[in-house]
mmCIF file of C-alpha atoms and ligand atoms in Angstrom:
data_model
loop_
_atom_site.group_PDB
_atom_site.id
_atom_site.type_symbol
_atom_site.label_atom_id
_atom_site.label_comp_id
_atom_site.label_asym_id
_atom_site.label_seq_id
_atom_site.Cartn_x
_atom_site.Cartn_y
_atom_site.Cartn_z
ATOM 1 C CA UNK A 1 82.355 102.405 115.024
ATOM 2 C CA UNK A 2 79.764 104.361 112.625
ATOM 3 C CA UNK A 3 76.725 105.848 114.079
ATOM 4 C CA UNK A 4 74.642 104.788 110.550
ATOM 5 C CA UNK A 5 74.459 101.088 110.923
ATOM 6 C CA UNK A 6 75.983 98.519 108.602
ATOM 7 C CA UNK A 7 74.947 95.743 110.466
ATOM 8 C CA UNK A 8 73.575 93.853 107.777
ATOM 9 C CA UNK A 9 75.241 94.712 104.197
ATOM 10 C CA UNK A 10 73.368 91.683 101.754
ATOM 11 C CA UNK A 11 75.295 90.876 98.413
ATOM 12 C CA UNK A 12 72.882 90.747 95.403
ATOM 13 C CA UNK A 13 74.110 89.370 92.465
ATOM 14 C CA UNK A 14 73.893 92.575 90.048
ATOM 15 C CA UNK A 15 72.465 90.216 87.111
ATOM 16 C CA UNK A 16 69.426 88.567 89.439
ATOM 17 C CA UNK A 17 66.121 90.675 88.913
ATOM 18 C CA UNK A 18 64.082 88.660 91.336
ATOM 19 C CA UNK A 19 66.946 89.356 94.082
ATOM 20 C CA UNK A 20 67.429 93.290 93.408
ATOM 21 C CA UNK A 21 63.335 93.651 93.404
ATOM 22 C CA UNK A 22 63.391 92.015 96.778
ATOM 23 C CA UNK A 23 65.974 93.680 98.228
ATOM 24 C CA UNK A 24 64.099 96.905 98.486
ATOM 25 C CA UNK A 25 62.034 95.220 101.254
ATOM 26 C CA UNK A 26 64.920 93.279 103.239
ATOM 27 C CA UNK A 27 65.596 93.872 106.635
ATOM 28 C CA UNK A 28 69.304 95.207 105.690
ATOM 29 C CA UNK A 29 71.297 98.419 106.358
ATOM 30 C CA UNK A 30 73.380 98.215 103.350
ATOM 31 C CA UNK A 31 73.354 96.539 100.173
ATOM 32 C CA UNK A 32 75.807 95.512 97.487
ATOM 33 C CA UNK A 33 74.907 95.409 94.237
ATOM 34 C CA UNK A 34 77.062 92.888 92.083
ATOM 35 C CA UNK A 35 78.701 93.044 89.239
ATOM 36 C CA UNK A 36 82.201 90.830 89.798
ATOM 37 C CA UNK A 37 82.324 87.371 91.078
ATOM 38 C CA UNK A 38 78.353 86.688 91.574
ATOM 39 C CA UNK A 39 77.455 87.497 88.282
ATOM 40 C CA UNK A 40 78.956 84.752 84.979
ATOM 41 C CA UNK A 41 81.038 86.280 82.625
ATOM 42 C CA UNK A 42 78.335 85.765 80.164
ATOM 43 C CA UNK A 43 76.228 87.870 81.876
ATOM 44 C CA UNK A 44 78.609 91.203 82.542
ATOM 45 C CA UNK A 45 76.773 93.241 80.292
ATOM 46 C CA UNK A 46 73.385 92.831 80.781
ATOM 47 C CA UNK A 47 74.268 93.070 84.651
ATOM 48 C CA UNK A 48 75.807 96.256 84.312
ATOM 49 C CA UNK A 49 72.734 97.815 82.288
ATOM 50 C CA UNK A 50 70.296 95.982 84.379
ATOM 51 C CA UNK A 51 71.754 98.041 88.108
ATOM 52 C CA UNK A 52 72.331 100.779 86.065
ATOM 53 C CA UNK A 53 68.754 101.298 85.197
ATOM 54 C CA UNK A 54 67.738 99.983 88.692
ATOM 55 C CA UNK A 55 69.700 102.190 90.513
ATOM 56 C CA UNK A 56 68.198 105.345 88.558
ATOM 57 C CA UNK A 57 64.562 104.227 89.556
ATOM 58 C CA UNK A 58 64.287 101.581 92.423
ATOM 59 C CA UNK A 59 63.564 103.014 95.703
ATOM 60 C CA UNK A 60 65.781 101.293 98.491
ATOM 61 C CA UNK A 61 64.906 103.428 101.465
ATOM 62 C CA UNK A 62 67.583 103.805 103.856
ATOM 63 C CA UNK A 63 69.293 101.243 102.743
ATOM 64 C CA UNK A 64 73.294 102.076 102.071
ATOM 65 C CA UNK A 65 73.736 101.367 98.109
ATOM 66 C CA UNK A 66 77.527 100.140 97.153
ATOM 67 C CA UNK A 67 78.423 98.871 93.752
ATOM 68 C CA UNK A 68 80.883 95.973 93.622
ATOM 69 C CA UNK A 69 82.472 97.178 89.828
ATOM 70 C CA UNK A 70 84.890 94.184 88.545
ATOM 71 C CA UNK A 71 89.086 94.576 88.830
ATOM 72 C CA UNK A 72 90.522 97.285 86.199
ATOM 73 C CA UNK A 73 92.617 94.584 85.447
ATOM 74 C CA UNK A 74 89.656 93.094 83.599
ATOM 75 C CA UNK A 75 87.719 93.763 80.406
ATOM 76 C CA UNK A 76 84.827 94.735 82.712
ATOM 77 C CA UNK A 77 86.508 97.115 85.473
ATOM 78 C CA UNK A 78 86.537 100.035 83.002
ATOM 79 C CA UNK A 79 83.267 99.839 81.182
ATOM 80 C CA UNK A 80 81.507 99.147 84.716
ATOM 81 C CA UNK A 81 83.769 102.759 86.042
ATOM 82 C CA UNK A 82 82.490 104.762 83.054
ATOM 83 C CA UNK A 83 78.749 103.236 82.974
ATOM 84 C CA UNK A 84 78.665 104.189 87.212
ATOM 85 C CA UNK A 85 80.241 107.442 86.387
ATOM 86 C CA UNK A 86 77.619 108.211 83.548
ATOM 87 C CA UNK A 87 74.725 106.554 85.622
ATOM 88 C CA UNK A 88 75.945 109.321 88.464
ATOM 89 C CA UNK A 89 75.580 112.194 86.670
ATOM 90 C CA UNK A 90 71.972 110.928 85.362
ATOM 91 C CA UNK A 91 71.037 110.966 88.903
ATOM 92 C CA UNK A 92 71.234 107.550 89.909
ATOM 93 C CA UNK A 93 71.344 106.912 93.497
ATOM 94 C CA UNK A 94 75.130 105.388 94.508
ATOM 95 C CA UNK A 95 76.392 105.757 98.020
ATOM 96 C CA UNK A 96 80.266 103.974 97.231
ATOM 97 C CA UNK A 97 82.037 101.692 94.378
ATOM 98 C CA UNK A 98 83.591 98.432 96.140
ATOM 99 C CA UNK A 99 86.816 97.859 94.286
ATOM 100 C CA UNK A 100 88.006 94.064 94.564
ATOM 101 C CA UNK A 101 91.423 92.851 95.149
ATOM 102 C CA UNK A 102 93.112 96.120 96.173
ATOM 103 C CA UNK A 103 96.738 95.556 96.518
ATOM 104 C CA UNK A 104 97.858 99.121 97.156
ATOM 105 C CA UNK A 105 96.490 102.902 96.956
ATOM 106 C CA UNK A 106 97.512 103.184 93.627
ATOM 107 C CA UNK A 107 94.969 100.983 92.898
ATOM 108 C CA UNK A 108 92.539 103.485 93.847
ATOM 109 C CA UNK A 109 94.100 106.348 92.465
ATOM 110 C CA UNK A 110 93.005 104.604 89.001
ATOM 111 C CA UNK A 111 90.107 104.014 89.898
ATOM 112 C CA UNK A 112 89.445 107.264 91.141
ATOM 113 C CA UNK A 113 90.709 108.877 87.778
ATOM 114 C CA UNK A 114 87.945 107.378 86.413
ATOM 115 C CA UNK A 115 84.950 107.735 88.629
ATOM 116 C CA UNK A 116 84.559 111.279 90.334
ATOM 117 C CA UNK A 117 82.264 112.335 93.598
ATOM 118 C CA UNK A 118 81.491 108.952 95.471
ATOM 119 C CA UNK A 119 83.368 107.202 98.060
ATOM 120 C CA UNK A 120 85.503 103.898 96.940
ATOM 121 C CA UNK A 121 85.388 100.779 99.791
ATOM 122 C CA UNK A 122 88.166 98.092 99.191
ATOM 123 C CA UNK A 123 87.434 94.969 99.178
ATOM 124 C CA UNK A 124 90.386 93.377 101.411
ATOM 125 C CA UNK A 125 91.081 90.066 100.261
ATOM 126 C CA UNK A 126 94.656 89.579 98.931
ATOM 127 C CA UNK A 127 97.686 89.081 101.122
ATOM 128 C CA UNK A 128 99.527 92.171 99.305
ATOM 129 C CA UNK A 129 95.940 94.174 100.065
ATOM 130 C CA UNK A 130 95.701 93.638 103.808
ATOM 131 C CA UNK A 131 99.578 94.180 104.574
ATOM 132 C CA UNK A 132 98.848 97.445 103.038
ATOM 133 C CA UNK A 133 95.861 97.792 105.016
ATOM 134 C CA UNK A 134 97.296 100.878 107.003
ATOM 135 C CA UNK A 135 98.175 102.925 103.465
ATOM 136 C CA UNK A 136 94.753 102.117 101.961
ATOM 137 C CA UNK A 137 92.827 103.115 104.805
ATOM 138 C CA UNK A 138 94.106 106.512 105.118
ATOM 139 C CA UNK A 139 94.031 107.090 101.076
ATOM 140 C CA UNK A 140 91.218 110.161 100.994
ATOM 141 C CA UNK A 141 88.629 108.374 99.231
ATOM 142 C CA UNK A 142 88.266 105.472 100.994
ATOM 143 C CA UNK A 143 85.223 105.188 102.932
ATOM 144 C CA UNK A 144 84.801 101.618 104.082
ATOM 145 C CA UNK A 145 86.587 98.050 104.061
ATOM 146 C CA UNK A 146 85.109 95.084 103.486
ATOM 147 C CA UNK A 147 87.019 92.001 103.905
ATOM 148 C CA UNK A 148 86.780 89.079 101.249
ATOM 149 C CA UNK A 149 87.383 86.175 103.721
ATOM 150 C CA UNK A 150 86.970 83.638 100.968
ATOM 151 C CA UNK A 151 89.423 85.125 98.602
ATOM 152 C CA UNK A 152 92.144 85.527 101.549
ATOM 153 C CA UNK A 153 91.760 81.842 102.110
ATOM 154 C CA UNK A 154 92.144 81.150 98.907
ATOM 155 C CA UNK A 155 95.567 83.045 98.693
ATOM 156 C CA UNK A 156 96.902 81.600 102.002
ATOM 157 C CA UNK A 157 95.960 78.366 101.328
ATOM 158 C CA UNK A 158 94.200 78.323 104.800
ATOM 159 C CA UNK A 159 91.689 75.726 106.008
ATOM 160 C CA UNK A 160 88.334 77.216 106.835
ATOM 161 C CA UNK A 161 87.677 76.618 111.159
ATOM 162 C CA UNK A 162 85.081 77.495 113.171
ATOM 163 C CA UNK A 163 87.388 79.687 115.351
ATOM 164 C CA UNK A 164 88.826 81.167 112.056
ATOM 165 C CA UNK A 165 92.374 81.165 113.706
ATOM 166 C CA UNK A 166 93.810 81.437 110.400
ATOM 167 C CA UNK A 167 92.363 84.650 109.085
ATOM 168 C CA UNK A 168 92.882 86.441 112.819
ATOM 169 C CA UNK A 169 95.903 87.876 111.428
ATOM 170 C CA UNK A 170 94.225 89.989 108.625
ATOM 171 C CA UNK A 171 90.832 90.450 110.255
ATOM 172 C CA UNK A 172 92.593 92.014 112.848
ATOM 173 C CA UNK A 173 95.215 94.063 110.792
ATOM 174 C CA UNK A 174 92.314 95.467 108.722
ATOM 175 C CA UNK A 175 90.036 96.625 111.605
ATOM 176 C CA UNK A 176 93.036 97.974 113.021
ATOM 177 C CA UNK A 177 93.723 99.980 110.008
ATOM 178 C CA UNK A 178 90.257 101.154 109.298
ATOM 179 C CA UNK A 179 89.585 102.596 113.042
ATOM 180 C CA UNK A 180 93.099 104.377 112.706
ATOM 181 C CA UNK A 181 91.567 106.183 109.957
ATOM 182 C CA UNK A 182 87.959 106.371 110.975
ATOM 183 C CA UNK A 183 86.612 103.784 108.292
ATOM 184 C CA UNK A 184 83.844 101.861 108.237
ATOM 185 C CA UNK A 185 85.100 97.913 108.501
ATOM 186 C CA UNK A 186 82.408 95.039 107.531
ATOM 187 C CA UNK A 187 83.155 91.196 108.339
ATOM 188 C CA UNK A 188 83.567 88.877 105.439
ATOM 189 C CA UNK A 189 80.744 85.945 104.562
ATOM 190 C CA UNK A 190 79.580 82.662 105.818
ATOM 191 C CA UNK A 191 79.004 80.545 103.589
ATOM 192 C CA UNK A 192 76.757 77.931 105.146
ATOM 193 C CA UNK A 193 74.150 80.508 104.578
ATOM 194 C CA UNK A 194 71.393 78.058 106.239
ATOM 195 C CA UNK A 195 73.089 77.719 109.631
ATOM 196 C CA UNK A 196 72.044 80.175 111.819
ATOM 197 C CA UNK A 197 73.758 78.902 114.765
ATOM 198 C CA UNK A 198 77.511 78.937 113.074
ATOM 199 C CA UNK A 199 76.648 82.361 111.825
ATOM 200 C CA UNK A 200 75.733 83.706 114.914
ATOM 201 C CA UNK A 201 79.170 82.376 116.188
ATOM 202 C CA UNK A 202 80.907 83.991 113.726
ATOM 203 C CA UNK A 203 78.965 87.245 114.150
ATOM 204 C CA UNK A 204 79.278 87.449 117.568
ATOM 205 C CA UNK A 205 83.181 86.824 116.839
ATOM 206 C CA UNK A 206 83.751 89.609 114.529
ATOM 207 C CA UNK A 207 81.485 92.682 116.502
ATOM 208 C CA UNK A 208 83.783 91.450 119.371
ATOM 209 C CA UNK A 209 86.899 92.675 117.256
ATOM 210 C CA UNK A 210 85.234 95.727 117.028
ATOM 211 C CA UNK A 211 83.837 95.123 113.133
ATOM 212 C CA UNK A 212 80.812 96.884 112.339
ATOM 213 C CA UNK A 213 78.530 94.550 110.654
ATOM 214 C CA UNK A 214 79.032 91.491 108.456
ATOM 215 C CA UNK A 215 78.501 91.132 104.333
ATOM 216 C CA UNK A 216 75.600 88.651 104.128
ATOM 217 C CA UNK A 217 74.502 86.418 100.956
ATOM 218 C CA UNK A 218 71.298 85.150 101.653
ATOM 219 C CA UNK A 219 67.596 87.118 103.534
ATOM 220 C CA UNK A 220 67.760 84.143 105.729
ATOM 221 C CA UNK A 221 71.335 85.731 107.488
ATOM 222 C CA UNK A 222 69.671 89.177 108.226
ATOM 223 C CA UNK A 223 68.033 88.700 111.121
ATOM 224 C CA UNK A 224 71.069 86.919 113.152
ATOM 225 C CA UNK A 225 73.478 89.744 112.146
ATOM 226 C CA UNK A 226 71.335 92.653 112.700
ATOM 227 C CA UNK A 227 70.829 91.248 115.872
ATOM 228 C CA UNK A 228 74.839 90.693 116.862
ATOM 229 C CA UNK A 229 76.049 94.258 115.827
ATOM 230 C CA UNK A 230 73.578 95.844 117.619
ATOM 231 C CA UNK A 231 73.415 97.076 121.416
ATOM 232 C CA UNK A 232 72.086 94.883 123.312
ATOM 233 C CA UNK A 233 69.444 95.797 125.825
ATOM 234 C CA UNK A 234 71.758 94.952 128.627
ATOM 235 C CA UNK A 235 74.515 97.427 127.041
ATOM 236 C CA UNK A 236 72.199 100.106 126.513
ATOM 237 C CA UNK A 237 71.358 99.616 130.337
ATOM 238 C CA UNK A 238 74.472 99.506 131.211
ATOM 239 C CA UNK A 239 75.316 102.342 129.060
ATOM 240 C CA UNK A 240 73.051 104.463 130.791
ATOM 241 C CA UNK A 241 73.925 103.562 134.339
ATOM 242 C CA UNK A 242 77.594 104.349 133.381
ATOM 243 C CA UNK A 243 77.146 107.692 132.208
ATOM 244 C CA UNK A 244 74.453 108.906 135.288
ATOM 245 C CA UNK A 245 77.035 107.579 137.518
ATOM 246 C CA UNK A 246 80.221 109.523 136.217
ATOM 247 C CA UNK A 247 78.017 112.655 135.965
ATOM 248 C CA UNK A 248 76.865 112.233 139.971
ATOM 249 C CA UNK A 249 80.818 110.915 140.519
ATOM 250 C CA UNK A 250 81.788 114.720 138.501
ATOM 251 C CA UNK A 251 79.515 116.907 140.392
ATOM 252 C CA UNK A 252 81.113 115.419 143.839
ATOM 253 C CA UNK A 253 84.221 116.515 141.982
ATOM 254 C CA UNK A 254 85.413 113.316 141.516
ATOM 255 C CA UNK A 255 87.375 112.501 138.117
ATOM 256 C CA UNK A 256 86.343 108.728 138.123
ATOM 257 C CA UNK A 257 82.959 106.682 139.344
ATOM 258 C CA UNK A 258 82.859 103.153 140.161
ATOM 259 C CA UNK A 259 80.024 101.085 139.290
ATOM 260 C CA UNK A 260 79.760 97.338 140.365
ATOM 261 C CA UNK A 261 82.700 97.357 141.169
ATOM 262 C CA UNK A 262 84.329 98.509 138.105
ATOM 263 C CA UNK A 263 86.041 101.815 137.603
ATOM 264 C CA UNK A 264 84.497 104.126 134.951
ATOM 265 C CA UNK A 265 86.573 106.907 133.323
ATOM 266 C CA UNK A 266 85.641 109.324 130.686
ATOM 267 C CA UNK A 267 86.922 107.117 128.043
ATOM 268 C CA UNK A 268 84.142 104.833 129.073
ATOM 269 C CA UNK A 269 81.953 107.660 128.827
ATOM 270 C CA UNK A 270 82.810 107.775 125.132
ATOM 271 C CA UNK A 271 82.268 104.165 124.297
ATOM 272 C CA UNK A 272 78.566 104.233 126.439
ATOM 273 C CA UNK A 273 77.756 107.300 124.767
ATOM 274 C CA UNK A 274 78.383 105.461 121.032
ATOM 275 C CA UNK A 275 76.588 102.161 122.024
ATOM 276 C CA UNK A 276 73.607 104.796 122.993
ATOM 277 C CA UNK A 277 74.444 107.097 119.497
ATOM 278 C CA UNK A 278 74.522 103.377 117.686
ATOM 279 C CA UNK A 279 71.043 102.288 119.392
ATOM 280 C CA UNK A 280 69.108 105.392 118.809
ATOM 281 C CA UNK A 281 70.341 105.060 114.581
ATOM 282 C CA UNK A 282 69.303 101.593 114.712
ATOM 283 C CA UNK A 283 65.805 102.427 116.199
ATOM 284 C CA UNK A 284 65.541 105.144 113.993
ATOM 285 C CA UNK A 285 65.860 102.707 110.823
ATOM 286 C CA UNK A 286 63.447 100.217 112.363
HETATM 287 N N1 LIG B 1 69.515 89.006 97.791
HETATM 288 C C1 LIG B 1 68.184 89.177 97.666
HETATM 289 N N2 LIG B 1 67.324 88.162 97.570
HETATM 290 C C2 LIG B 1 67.836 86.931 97.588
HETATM 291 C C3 LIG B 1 69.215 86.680 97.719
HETATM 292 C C4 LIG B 1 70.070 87.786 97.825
HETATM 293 N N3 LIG B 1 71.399 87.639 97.925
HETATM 294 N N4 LIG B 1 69.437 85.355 97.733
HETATM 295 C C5 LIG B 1 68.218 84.776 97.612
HETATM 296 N N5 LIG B 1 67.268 85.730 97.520
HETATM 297 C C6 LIG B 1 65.825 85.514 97.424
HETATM 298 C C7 LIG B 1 65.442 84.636 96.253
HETATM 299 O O1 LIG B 1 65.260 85.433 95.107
HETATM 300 C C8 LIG B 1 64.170 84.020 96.751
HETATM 301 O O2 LIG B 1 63.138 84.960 96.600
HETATM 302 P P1 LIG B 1 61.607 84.492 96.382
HETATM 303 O O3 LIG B 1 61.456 83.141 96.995
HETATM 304 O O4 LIG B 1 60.805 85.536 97.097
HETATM 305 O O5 LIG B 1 61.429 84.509 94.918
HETATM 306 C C9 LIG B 1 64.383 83.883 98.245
HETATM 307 O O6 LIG B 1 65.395 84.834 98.571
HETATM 308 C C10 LIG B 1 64.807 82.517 98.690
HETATM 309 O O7 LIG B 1 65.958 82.147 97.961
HETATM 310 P P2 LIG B 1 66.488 80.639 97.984
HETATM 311 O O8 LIG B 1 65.693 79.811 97.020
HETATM 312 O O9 LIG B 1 66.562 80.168 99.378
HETATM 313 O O10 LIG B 1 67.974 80.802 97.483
HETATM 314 P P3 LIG B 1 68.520 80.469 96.043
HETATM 315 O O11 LIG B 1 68.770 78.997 95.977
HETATM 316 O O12 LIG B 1 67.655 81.089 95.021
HETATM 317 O O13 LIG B 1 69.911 81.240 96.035
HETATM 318 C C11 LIG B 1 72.197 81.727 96.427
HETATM 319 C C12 LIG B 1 70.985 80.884 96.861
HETATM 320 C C13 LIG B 1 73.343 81.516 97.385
HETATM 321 C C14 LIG B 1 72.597 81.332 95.000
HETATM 322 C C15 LIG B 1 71.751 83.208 96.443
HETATM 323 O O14 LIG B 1 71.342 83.479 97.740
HETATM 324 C C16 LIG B 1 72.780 84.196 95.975
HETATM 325 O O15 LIG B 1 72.994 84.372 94.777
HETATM 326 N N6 LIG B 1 73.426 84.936 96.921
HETATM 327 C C17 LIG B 1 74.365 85.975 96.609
HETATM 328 C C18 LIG B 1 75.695 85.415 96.203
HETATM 329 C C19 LIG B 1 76.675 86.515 95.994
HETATM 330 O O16 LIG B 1 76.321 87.642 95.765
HETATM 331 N N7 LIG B 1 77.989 86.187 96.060
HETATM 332 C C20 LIG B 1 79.026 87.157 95.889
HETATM 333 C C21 LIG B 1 79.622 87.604 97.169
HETATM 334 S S1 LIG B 1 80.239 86.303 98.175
HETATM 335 MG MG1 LIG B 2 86.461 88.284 96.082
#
């Protein structure tokens, strides 16, 4: 789990001025700007010079900045690589490229050829992507997942539930993958984007499986997953109690403490100390 939070990472659709002009104000950690599936083929081009000039000038704060380019497999992928690429070297503020449908690392590889000095996230949302989950994760320029939950369905021919028993499988394949390499890992969308209570559900769901935030489409989402994927004050108190009681439990030169009747080991210590790390980031941002 990162330190900087990705709690809330808001898809804007790259070819929506209104939308990118309002993001710079919206309560989110990380946004991505797109250029594939939210913006009509019609539109490609003046999308891609539209972010590009945006992304030289706008101001978004803290705010995490991630490009979702279109497939190489496209007529887009490569002209979106080379305008990034140019945009980068003109100063233009990028923190990663999001690369849909990643099958494999060699997918990357191209990619990479063509775009130098800024971290590629996959977008995990093919069956042939998440199996190689594990390779992709540890390929060096991978910085984050993000999963593509409607995609994935789409392949599997899965129904959509509440408890999301079909996508279990991947979700937890993927986070699996990106801790073993120390990537980030951000929770697919939900769709219903004006009910708060199923989202919450579903947030609550994936920061359980140890995912660090959740993609959102809409302002009205940010607010119910910045809340889930952060500490909550009862885990920062907890937290706290945890670690003052293994230090006292240490100095009477015992290796283990127990607190309310639970045992507390160092490895504890290391998850209290990264809710605490997590909570001080997010109340630095706020
Ligand atoms: N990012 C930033 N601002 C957004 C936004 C987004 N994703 N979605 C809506 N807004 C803004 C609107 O511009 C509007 O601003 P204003 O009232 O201050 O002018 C305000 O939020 C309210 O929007 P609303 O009228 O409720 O929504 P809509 O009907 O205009 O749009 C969607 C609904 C779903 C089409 C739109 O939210 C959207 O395009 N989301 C992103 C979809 C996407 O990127 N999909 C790809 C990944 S799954
Ligand atoms: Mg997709």
């Amino acid at each position: 789990m990162s330190a900087q939070p990705y709690r809330s990472v808001l898809y804007i659709p790259g070819s929506n001025a209104r939308a990118l002009e309002k993001a710079a104000t919206l309560e989110c950690d990380a946004i991505i700007f797109d250029l594939e599936d939210a913006v009509a083929v019609t539109e490609k081009s003046n999308a891609r010079d539209q972010l590009v000039d945006v992304l030289k000038t706008r101001d978004y704060g803290a705010r995490a900045r991630i490009v979702r380019v279109n497939a190489l497999d496209t007529e887009w992928g490569r002209p979106d690589l080379l305008a990034l690429s140019q945009a980068l070297r003109e100063g233009a503020m990028i923190d990663a490229v999001l690369i849909p449908k990643v099958n494999a690392p060699a997918d990357l590889d191209k990619v990479g050829d063509l775009l130098a000095d800024v971290p590629l996230w996959a977008m995990m949302e093919t069956a042939q992507g998440v199996l190689n989950a594990a390779s992709i994760a540890a390929h060096p320029r991978v910085g984050g997942f993000v999963m593509g939950t409607n995609d994935l369905a789409k392949e599997l021919g899965s129904r959509d539930r509440p408890d999301r028993l079909p996508m279990q499988a991947g979700l937890g394949w993927c986070v699996l993958a990106a801790k073993a390499n120390g990537r980030i890992v951000i929770d697919g969308v939900y769709n219903a984007f004006r009910d708060e209570a199923g989202l919450a559900g579903e947030c609550e769901q994936g920061r359980d499986m140890g995912f660090d935030g959740k993609t959102a489409i809409h302002p009205a989402q940010l607010e119910v997953c910045n809340r889930a994927f952060a500490p909550s004050d009862a885990e920062i108190t907890l937290a706290q109690r945890q670690i003052a009681a293994y230090d006292a439990a240490q100095q009477s030169g015992q290796g283990v403490a127990v607190l309310d009747g639970k045992i507390v080991e160092n490895l504890h210590i290391v998850t209290a100390r990264r809710i605490l790390a997590r909570a001080k980031a997010i109340a630095a941002r706020n």
